[in-house]
Coordinates of C-alpha atoms in Angstrom, one line a residue:
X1 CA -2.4 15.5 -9.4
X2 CA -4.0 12.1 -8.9
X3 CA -4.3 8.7 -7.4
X4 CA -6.2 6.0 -9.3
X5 CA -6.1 2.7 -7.3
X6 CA -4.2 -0.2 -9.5
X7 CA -1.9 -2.9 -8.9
X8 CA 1.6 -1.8 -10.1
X9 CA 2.4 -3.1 -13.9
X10 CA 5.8 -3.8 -12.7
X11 CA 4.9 -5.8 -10.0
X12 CA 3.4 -8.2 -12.4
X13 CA 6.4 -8.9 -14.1
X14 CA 8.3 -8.6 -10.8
X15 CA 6.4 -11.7 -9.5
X16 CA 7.4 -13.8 -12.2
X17 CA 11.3 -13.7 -12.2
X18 CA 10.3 -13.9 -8.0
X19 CA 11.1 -10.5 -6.3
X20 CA 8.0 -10.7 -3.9
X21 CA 7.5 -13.4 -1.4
X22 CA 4.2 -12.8 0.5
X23 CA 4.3 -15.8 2.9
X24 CA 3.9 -14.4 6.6
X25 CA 6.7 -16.3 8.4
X26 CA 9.4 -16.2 5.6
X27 CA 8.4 -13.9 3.1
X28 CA 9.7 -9.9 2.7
X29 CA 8.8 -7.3 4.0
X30 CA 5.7 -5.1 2.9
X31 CA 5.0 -1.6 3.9
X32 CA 2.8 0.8 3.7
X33 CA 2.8 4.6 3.0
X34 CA 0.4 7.3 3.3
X35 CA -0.2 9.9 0.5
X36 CA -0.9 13.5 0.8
X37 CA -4.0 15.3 0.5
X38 CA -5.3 15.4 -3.2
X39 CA -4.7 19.3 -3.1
X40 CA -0.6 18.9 -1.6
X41 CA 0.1 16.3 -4.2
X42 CA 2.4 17.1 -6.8
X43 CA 3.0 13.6 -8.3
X44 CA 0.6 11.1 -10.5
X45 CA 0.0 7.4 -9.1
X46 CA -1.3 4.9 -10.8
X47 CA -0.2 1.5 -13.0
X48 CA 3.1 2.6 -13.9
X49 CA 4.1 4.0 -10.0
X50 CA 7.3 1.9 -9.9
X51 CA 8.7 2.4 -6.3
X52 CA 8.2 4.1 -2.9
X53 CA 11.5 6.6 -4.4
X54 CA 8.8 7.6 -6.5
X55 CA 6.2 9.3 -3.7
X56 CA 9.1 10.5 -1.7
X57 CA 10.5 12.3 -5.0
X58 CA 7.7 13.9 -5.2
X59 CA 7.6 15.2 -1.7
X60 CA 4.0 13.6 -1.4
X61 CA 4.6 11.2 1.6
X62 CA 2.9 12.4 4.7
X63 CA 5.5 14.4 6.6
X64 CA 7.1 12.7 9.6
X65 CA 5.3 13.4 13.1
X66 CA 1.7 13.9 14.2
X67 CA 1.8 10.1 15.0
X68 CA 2.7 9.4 11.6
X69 CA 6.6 7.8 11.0
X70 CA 8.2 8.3 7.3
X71 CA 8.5 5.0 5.8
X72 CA 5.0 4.1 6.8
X73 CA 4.0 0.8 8.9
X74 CA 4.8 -2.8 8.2
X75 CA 2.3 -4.7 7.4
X76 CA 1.5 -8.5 8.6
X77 CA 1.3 -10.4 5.5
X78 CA -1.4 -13.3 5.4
X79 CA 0.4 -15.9 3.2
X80 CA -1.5 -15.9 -0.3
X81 CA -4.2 -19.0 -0.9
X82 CA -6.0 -19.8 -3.7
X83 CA -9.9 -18.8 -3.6
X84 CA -11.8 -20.7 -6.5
X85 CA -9.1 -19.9 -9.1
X86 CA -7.8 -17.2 -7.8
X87 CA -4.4 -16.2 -5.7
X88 CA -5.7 -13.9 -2.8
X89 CA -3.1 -12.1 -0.5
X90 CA -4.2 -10.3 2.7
X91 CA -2.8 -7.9 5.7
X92 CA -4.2 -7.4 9.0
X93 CA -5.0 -4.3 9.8
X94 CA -2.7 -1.3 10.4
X95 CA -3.2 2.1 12.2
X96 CA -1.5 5.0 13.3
X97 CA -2.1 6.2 17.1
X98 CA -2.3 10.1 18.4
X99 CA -2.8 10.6 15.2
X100 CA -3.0 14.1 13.4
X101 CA -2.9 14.8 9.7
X102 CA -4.8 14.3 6.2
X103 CA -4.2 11.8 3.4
X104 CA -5.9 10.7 0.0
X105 CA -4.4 7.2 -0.4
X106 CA -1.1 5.0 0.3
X107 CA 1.4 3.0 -2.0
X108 CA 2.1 -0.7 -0.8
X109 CA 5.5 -1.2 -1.3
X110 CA 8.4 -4.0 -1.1
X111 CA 10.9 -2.8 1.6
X112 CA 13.1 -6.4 1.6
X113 CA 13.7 -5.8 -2.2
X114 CA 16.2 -3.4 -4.1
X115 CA 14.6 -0.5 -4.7
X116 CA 11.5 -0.5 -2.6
X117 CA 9.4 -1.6 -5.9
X118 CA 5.9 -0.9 -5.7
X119 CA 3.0 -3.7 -5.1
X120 CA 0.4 -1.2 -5.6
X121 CA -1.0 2.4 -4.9
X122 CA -4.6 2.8 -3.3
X123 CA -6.8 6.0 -3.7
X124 CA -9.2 6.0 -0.6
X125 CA -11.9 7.7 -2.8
X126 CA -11.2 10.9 -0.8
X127 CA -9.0 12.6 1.7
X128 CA -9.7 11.5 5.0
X129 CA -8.6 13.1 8.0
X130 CA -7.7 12.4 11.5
X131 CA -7.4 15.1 15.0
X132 CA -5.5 13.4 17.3
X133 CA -7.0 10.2 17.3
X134 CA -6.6 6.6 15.4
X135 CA -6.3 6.3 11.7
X136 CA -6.8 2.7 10.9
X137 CA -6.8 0.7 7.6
X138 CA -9.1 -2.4 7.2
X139 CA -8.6 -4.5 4.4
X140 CA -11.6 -6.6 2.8
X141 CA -12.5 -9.9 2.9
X142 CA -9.9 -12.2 1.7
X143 CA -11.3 -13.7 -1.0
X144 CA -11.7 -13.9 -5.0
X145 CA -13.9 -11.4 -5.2
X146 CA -13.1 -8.7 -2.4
X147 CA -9.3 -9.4 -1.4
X148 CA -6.9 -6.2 -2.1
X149 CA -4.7 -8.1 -4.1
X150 CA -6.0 -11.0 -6.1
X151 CA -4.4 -12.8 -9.4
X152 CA -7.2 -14.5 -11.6

């Protein structure tokens, strides 16, 4: 079982017919949920993750407690801008308090839209974990060359 960090390829068509609205005061509403361990996965994510259905299928969410809520956090949206020629999107940072438990990586997810379709799913290179303390998330710089989403 894996994570391979990728924007989802139905997001990309999902943007065109205008099921994701980014901007911060108007726009949905994007979560975010923490994966398993590598060794307590059961499930593949990658490309063709389609939706947060898919991760809680596979019983490979975190499990609620331990400062950690099923559903994950909501993230603050930055509304997209264009960097050079490119569309950047940004969050501000998110963290999880008291915090006790191990994860590998998180899907990004759409929890305004039908189905909870997936933006994307992040591997965080290993697992990481966290003993009763603050597991925070800090995205990169927002711009064309660093942003975690970006459309060239």
């Amino acid at each position: 079982m894996a994570i391979t960090s990728a924007i989802a390829n139905s997001f990309k068509q999902e943007i065109l017919v205008g099921t994701h609205n980014f901007t911060a005061s108007s726009g949905n509403t994007f979560k975010i949920a923490l994966i398993k361990a590598n060794a307590s996965q059961s499930g593949t994510y990658n490309a063709g993750t389609t939706n947060y259905s898919v991760v809680t299928g596979n019983s490979d969410e975190l499990a609620n407690g331990s400062g950690y809520t099923t559903g994950g956090n909501t993230l603050v949206s930055v509304t997209p801008v264009l960097d050079s020629n490119t569309a950047v999107c940004d969050f501000a940072n998110t963290s999880w308090s008291s915090a006790t438990f191990t994860t590998r990586g998180c899907i990004i997810y759409n929890d305004s839209a039908s189905g909870d379709p997936a933006v994307m799913v992040i591997d965080f290179g290993a697992d990481y974990s966290v003993s009763g303390g603050t597991f925070e998330i800090q995205w990169p710089t927002n711009d064309n060359s660093n942003a975690i989403l970006r459309i060239a």
